[in-house]
PDB file of C-alpha atoms and ligand atoms in Angstrom:
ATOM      1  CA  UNK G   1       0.000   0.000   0.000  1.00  0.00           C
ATOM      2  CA  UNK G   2       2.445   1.997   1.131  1.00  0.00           C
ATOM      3  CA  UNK G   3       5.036   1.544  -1.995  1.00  0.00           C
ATOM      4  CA  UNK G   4       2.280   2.392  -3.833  1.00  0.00           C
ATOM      5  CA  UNK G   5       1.471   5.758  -2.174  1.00  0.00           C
ATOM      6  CA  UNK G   6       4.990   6.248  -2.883  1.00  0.00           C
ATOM      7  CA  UNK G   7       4.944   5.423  -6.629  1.00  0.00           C
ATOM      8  CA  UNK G   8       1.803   7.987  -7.457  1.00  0.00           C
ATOM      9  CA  UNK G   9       3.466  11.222  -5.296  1.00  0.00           C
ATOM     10  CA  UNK G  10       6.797  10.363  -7.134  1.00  0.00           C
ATOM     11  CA  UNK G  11       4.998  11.483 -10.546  1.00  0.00           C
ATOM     12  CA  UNK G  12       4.923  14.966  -9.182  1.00  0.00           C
ATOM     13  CA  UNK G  13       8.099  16.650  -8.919  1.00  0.00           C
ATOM     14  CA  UNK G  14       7.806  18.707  -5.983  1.00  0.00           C
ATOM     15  CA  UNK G  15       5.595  16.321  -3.684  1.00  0.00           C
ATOM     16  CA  UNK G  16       8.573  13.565  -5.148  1.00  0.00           C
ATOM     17  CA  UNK G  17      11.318  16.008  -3.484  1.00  0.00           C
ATOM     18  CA  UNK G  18       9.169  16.447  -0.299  1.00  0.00           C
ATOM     19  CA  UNK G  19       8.654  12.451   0.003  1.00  0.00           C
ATOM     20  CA  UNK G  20      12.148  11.681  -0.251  1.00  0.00           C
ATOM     21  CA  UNK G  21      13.288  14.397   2.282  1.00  0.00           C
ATOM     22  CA  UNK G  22      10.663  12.741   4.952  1.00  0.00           C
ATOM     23  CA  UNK G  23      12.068   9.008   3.976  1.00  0.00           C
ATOM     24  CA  UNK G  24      15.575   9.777   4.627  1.00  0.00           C
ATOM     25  CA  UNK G  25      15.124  12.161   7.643  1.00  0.00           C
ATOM     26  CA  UNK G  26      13.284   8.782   9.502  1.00  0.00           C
ATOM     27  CA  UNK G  27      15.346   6.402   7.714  1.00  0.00           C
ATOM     28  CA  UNK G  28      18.453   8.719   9.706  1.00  0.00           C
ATOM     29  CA  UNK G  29      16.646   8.729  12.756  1.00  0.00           C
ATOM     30  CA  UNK G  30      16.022   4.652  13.086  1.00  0.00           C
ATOM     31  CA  UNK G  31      19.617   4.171  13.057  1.00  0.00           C
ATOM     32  CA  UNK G  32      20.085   4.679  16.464  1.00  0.00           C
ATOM     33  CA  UNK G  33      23.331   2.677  16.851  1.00  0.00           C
ATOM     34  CA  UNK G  34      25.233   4.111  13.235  1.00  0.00           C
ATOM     35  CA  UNK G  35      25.174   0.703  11.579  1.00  0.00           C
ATOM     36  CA  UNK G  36      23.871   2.073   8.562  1.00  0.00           C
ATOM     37  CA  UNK G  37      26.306   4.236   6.928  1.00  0.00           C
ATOM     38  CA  UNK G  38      25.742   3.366   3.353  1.00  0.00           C
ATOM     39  CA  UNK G  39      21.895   3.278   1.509  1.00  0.00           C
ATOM     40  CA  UNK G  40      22.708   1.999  -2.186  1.00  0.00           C
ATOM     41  CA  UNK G  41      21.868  -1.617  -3.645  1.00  0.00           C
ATOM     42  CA  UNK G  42      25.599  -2.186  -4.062  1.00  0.00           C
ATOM     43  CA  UNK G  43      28.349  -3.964  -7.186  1.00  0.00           C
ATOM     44  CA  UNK G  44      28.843  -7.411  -7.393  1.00  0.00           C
ATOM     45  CA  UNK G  45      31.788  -9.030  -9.643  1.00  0.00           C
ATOM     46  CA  UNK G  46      29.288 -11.330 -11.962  1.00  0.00           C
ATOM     47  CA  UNK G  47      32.977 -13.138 -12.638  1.00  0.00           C
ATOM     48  CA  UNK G  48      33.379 -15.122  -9.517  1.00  0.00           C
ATOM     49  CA  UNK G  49      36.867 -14.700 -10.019  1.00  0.00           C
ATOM     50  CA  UNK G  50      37.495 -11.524 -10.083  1.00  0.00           C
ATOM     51  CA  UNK G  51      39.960  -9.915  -7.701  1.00  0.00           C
ATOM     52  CA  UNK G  52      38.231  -8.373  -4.684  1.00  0.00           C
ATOM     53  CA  UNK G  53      39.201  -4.920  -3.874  1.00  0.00           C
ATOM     54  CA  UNK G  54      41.303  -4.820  -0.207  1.00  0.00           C
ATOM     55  CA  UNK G  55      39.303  -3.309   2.525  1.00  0.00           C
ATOM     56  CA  UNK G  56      39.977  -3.092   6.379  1.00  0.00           C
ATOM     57  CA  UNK G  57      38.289  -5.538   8.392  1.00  0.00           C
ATOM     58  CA  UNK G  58      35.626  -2.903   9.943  1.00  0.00           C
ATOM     59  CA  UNK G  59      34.606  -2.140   6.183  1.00  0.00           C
ATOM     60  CA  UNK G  60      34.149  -5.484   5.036  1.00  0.00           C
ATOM     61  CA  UNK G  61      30.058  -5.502   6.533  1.00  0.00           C
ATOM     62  CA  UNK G  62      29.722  -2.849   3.724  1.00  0.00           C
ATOM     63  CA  UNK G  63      31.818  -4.572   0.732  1.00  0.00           C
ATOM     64  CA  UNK G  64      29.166  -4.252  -1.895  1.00  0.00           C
ATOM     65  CA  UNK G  65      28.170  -0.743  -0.701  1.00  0.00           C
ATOM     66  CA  UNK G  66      31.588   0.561  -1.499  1.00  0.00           C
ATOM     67  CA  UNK G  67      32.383  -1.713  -4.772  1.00  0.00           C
ATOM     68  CA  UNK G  68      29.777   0.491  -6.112  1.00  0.00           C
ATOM     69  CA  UNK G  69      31.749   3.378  -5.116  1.00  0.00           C
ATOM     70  CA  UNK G  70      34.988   1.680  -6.451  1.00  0.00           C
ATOM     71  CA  UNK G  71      33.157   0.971  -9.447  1.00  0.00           C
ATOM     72  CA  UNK G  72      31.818   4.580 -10.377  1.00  0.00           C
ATOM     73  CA  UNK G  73      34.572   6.720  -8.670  1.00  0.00           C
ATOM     74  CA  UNK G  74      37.333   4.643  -9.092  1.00  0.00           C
ATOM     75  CA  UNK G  75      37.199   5.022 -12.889  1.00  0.00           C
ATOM     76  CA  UNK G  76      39.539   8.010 -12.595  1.00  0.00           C
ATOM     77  CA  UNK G  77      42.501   9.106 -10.448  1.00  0.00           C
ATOM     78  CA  UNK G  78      40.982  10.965  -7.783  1.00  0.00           C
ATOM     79  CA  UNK G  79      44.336  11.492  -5.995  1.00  0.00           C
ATOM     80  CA  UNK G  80      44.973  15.070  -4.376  1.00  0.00           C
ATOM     81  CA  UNK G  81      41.884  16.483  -6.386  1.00  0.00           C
ATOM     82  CA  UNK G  82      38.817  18.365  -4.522  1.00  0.00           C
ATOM     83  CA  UNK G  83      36.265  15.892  -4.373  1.00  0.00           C
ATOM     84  CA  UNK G  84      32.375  16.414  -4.025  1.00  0.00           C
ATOM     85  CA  UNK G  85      29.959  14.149  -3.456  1.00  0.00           C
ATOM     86  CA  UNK G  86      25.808  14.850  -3.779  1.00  0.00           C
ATOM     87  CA  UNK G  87      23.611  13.283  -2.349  1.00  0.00           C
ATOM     88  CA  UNK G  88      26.202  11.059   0.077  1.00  0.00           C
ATOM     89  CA  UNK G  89      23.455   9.970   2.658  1.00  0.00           C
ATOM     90  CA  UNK G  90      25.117   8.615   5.987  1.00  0.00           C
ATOM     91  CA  UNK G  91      28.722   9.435   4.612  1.00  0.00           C
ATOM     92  CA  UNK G  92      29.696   6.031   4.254  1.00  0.00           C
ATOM     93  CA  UNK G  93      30.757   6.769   0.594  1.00  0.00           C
ATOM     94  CA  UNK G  94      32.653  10.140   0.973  1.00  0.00           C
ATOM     95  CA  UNK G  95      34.598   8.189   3.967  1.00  0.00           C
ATOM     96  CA  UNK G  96      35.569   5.470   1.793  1.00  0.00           C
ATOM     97  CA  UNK G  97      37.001   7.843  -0.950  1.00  0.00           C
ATOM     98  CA  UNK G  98      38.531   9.968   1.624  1.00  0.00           C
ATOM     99  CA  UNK G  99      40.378   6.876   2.896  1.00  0.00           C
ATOM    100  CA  UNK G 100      41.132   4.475   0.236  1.00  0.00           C
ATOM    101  CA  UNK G 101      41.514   6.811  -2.976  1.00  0.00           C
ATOM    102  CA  UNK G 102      43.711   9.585  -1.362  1.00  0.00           C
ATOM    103  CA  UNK G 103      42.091  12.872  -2.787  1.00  0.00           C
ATOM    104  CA  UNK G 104      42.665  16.257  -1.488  1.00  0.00           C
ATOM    105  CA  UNK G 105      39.717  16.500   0.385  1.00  0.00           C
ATOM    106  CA  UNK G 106      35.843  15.353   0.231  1.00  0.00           C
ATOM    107  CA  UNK G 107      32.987  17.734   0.765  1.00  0.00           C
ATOM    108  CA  UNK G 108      30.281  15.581   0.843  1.00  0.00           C
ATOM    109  CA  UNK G 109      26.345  17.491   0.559  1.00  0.00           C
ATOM    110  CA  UNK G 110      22.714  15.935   1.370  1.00  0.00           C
ATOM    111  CA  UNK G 111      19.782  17.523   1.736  1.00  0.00           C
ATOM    112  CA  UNK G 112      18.316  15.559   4.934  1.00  0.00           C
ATOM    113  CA  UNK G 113      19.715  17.625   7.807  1.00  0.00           C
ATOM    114  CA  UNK G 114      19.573  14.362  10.123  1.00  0.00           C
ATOM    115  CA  UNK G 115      21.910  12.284   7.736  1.00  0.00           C
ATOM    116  CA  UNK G 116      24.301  15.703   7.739  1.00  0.00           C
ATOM    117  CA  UNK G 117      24.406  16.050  12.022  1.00  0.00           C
ATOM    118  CA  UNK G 118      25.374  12.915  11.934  1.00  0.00           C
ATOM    119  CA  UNK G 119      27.860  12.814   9.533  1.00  0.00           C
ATOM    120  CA  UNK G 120      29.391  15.671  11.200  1.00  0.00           C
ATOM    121  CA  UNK G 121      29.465  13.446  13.987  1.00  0.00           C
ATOM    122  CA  UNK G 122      30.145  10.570  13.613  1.00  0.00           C
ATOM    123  CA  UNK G 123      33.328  11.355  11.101  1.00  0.00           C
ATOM    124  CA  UNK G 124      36.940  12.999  11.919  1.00  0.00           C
ATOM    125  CA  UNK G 125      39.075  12.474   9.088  1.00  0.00           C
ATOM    126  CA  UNK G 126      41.427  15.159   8.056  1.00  0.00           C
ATOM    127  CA  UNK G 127      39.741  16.999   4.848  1.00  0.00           C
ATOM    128  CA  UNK G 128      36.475  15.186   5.000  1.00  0.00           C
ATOM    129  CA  UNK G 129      33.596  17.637   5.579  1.00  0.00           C
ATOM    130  CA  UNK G 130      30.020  17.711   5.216  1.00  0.00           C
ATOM    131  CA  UNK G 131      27.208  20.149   4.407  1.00  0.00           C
ATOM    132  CA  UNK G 132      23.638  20.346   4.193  1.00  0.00           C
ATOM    133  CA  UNK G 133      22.785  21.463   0.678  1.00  0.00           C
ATOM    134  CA  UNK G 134      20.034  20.502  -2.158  1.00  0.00           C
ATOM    135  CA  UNK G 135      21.548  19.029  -5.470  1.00  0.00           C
ATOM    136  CA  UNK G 136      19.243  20.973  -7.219  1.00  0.00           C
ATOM    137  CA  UNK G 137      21.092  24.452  -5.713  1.00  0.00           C
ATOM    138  CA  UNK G 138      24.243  23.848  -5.171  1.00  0.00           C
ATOM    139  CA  UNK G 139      25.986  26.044  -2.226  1.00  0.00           C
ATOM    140  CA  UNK G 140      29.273  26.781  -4.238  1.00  0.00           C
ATOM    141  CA  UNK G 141      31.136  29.055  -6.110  1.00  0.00           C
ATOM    142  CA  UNK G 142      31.842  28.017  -9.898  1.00  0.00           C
ATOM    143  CA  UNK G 143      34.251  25.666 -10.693  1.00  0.00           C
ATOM    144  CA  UNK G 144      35.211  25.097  -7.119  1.00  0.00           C
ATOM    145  CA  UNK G 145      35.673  21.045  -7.738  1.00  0.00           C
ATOM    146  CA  UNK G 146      37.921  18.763  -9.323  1.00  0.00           C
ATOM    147  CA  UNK G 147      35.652  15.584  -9.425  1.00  0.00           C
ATOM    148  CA  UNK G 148      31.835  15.290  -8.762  1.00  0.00           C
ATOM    149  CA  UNK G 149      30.436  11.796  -7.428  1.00  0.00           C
ATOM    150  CA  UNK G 150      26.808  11.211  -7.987  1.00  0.00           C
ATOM    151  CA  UNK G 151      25.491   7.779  -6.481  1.00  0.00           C
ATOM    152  CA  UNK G 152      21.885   6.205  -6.582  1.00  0.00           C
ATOM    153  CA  UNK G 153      20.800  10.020  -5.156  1.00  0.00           C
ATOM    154  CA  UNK G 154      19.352  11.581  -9.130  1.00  0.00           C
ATOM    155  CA  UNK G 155      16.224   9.558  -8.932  1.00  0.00           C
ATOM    156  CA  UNK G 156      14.670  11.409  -5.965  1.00  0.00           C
ATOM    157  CA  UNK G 157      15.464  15.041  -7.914  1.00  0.00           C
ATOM    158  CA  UNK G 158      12.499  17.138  -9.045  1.00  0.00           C
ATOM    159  CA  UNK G 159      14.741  18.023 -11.766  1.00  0.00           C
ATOM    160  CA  UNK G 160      17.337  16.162 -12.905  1.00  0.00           C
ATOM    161  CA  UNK G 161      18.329  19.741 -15.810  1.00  0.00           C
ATOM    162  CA  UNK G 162      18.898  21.631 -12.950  1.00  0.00           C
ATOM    163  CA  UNK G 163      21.025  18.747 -11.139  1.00  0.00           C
ATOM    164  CA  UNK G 164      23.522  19.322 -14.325  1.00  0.00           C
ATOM    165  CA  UNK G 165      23.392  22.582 -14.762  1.00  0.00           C
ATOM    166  CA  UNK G 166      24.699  22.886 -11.119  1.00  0.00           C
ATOM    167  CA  UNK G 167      27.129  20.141 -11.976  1.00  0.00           C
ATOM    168  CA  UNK G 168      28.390  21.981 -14.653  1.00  0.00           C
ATOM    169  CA  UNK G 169      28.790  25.158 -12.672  1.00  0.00           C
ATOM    170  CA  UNK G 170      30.809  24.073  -9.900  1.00  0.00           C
ATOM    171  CA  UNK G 171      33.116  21.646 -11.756  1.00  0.00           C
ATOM    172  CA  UNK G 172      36.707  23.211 -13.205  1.00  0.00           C
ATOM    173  CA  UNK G 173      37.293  22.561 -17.086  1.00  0.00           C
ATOM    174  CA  UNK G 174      38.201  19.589 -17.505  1.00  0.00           C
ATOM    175  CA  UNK G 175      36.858  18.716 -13.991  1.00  0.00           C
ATOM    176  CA  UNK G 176      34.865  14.510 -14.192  1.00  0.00           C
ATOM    177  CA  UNK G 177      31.189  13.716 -13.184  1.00  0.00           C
ATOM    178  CA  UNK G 178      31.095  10.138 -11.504  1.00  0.00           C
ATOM    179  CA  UNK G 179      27.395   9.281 -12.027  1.00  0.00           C
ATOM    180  CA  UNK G 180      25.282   5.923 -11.413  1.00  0.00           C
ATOM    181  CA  UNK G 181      21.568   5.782 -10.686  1.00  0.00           C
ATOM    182  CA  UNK G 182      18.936   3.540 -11.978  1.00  0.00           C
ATOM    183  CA  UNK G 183      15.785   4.397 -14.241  1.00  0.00           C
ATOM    184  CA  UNK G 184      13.013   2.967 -15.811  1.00  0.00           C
ATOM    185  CA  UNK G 185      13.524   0.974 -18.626  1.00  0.00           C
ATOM    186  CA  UNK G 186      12.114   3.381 -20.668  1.00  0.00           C
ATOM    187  CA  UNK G 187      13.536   6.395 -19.027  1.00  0.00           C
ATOM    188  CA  UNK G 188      17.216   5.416 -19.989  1.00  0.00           C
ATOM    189  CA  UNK G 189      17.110   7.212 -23.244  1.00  0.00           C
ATOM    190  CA  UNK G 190      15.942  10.512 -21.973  1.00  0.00           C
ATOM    191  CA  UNK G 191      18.916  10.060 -18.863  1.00  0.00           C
ATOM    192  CA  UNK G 192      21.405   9.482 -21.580  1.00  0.00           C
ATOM    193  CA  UNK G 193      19.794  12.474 -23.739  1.00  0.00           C
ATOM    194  CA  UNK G 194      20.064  14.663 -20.291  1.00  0.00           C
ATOM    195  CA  UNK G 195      23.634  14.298 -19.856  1.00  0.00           C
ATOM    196  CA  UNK G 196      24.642  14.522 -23.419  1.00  0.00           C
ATOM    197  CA  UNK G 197      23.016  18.127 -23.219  1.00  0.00           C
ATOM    198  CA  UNK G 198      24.487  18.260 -19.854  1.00  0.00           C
ATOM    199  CA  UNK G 199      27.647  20.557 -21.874  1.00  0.00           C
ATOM    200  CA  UNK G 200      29.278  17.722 -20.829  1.00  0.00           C
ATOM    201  CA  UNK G 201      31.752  14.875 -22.623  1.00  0.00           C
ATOM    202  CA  UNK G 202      29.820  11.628 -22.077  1.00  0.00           C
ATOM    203  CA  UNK G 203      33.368   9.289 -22.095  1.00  0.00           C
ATOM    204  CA  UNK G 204      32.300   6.232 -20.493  1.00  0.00           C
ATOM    205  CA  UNK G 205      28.550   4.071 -19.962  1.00  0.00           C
ATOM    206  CA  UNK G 206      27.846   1.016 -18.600  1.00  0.00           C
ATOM    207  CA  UNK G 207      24.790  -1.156 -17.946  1.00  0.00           C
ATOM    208  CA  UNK G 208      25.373  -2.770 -14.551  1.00  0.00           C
ATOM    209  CA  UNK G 209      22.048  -4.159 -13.986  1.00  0.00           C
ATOM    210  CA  UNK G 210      23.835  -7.764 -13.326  1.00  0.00           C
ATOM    211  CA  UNK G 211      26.250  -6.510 -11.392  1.00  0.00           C
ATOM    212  CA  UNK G 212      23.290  -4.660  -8.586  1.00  0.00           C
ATOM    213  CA  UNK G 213      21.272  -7.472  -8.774  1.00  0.00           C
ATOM    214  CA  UNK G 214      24.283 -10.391  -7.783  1.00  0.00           C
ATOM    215  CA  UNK G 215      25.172  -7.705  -4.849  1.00  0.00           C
ATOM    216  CA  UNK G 216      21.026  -7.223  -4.108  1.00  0.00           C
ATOM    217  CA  UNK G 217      21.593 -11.694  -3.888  1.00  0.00           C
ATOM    218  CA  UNK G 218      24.879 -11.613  -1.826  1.00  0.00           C
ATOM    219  CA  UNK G 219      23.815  -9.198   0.707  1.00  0.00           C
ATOM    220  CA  UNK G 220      20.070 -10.069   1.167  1.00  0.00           C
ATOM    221  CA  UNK G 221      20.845 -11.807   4.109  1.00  0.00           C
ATOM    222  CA  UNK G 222      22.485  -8.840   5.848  1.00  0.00           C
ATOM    223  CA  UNK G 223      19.498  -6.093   4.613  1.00  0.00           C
ATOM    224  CA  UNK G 224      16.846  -8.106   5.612  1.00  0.00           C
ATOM    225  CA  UNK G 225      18.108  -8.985   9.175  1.00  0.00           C
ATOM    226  CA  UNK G 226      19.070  -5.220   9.574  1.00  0.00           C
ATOM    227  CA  UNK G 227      15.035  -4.009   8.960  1.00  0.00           C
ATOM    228  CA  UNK G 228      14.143  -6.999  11.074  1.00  0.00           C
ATOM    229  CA  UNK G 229      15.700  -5.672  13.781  1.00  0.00           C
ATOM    230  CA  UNK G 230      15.199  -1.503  13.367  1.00  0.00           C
ATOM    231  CA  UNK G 231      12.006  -1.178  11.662  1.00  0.00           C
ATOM    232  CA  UNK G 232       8.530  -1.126  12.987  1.00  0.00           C
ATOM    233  CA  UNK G 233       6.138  -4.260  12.128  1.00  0.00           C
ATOM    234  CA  UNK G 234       4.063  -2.054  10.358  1.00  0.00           C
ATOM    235  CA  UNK G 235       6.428  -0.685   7.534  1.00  0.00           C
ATOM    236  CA  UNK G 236       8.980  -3.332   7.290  1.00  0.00           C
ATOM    237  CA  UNK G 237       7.687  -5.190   3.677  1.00  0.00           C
ATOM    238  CA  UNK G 238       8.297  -1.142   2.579  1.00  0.00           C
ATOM    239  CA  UNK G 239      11.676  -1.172   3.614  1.00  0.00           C
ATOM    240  CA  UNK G 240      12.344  -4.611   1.906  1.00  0.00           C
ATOM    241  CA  UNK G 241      10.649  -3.020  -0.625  1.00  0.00           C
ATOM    242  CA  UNK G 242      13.127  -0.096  -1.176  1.00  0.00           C
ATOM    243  CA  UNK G 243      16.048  -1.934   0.303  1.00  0.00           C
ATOM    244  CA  UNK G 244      15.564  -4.231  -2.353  1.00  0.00           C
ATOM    245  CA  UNK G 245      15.063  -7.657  -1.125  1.00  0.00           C
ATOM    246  CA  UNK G 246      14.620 -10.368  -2.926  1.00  0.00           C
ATOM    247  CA  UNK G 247      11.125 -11.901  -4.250  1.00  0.00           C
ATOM    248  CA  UNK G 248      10.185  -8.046  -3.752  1.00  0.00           C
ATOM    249  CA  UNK G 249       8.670  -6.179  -6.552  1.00  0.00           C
ATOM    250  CA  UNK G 250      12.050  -3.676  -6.767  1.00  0.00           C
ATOM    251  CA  UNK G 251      13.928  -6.388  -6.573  1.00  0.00           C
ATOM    252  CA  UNK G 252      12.220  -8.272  -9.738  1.00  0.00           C
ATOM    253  CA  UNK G 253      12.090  -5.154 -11.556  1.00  0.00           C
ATOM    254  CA  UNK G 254      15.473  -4.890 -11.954  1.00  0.00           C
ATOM    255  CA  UNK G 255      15.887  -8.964 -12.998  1.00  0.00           C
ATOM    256  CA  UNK G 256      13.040  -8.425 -15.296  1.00  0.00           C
ATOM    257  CA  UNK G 257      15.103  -5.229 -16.915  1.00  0.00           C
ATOM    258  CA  UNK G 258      12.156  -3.175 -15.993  1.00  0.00           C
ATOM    259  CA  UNK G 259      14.149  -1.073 -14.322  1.00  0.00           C
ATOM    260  CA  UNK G 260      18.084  -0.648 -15.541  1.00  0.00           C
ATOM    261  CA  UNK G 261      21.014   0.623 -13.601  1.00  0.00           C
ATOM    262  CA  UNK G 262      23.643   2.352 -15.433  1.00  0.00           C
ATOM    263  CA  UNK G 263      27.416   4.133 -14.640  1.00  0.00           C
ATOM    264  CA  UNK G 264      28.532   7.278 -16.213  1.00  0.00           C
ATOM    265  CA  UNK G 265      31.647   9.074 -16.203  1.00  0.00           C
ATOM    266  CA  UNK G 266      31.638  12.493 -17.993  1.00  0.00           C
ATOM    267  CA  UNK G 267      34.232  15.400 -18.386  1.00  0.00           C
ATOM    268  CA  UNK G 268      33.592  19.139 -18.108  1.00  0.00           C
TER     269      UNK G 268
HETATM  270  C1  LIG R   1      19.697   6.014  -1.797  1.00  0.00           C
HETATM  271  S1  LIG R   1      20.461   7.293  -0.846  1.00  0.00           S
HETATM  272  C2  LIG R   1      22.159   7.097  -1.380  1.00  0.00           C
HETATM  273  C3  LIG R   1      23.110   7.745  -0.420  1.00  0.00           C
HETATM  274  C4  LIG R   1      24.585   7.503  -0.743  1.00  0.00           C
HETATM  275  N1  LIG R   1      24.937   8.025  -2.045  1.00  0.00           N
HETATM  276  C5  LIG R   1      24.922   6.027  -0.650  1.00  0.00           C
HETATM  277  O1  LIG R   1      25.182   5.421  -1.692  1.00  0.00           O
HETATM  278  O2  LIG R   1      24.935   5.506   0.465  1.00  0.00           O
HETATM  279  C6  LIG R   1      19.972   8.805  -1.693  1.00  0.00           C
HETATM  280  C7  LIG R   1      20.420  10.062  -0.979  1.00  0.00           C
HETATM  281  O3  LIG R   1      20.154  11.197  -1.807  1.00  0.00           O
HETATM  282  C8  LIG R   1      19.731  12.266  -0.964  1.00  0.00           C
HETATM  283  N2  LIG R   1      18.972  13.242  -1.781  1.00  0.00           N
HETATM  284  C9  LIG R   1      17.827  13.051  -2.434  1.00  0.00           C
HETATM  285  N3  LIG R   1      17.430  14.175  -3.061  1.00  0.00           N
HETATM  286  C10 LIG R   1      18.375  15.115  -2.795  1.00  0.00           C
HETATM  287  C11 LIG R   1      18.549  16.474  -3.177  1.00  0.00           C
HETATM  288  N4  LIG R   1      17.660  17.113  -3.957  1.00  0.00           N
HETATM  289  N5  LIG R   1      19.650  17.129  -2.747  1.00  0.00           N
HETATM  290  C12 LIG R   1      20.568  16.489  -1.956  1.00  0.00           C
HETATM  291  N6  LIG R   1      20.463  15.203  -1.571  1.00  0.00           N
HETATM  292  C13 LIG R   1      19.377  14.521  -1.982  1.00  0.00           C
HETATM  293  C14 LIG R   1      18.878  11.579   0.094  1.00  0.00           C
HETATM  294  O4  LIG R   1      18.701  12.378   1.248  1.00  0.00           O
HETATM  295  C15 LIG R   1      19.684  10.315   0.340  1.00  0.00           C
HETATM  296  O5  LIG R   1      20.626  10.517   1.364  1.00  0.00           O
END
């Protein structure tokens, strides 16, 4: 009932913006003990051989979480550039690149105040800092940043134009978007139309579908058990819902290719 109350406001823009706002802000707030510091569907290898990226032990609960963030931001150097990433959620994401891929710094921007005063909070790394902000208004001074990260955050946008437009602004010549999100099936056309009038240089897509859905499978234990244990009765099968579980209808969308998710990397 709920998911579908969810699917009719999201064809408005501005009730869309509002919903999302009011999702994350409780989402934030049933977290009491900071065990959720990541909110994407995650990157599996579909190759079962494939090297696994090296992570410290206290990272490992989130590995699929951040091979998405390998994935889209490790497809350029990031080292000693200004990073910023919209739309970063609980932080788990800007931490990881702060950490592991040895930028300059990480400025990482949400617009649910909770998710931000706890970020503030909850991380002390030298040149990681974190501001409220809407994606949609961006509060920076042109080309301020070397490198934008943008992940699973653009579907919840009232406008996805004036997402770019700000993108465009703040990044330096020459400056990379990391983008992935996921879209209708038959939404991907007009995404891919978006960025390529974006101003932008579209260098790089993929489809990684697969690759979400094999980390949706190799996690679902984990997810499940986690809204088990922090949400109420009452909206739990929503939070499978959006967390993706499996046998749910987000979940089959995707394995049905009802619903695609694609990476981007683009260059100012
Ligand atoms: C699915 S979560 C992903 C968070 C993070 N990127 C991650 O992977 O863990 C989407 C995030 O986008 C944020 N968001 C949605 N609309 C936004 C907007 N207009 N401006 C800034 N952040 C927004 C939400 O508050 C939420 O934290």
């Amino acid at each position: 009932m709920l998911v579908r109350i969810f699917d009719v406001i999201s064809r408005s823009p501005n009730l869309k913006q509002l919903s999302m706002k009011i999702w994350y802000q409780y989402l934030s707030r049933l977290d009491k003990d900071s065990q959720i510091i990541f909110m994407n569907y995650g990157y599996d290898f579909l190759n079962p051989n494939h090297k696994k990226i090296k992570l410290k032990d206290a990272d490992e609960k989130d590995r699929y979480c951040i091979q998405l963030y390998s994935h889209v931001a490790g497809a350029v150097d990031l080292r000693n550039l200004n990073v910023l990433e919209v739309g970063c959620g609980r932080g788990g994401g800007s931490s990881y690149l702060m950490r592991y891929l040895s930028p300059k710094s990480v400025t990482g921007i949400d617009f649910s105040r909770k998710a931000m005063e706890f970020c503030k909070r909850y991380y002390h790394a030298a040149g990681l800092s974190f501001c409220y902000g809407n994606a949609e208004s961006l509060p920076f001074e042109d080309r301020k940043f070397d490198a934008i990260v943008n992940i699973e955050s653009s579907h919840c946008y009232s406008s996805m134009d004036n997402f770019l437009g700000e993108v465009a602004r703040v990044l330096r010549t020459n400056g990379y978007f990391l983008f992935a999100d996921f879209r209708s099936r038959e939404k991907i056309d007009h995404l891919r139309n978006q960025l390529r009038n974006s101003g932008l240089k579209l260098l790089k897509e993929r489809r990684i579908t697969g690759n979400v859905l094999k980390s949706l499978d190799s996690d679902n234990k984990r997810r499940s058990a986690m809204i088990k244990e922090k949400v109420p009765k009452v909206l739990r099968n929503t939070f499978l819902h959006f967390a993706g579980a499996k046998g749910t209808d987000l979940y089959k969308s995707f394995k049905t290719g009802e619903r695609e998710y694609y990476s981007f990397v683009l260059q100012k």
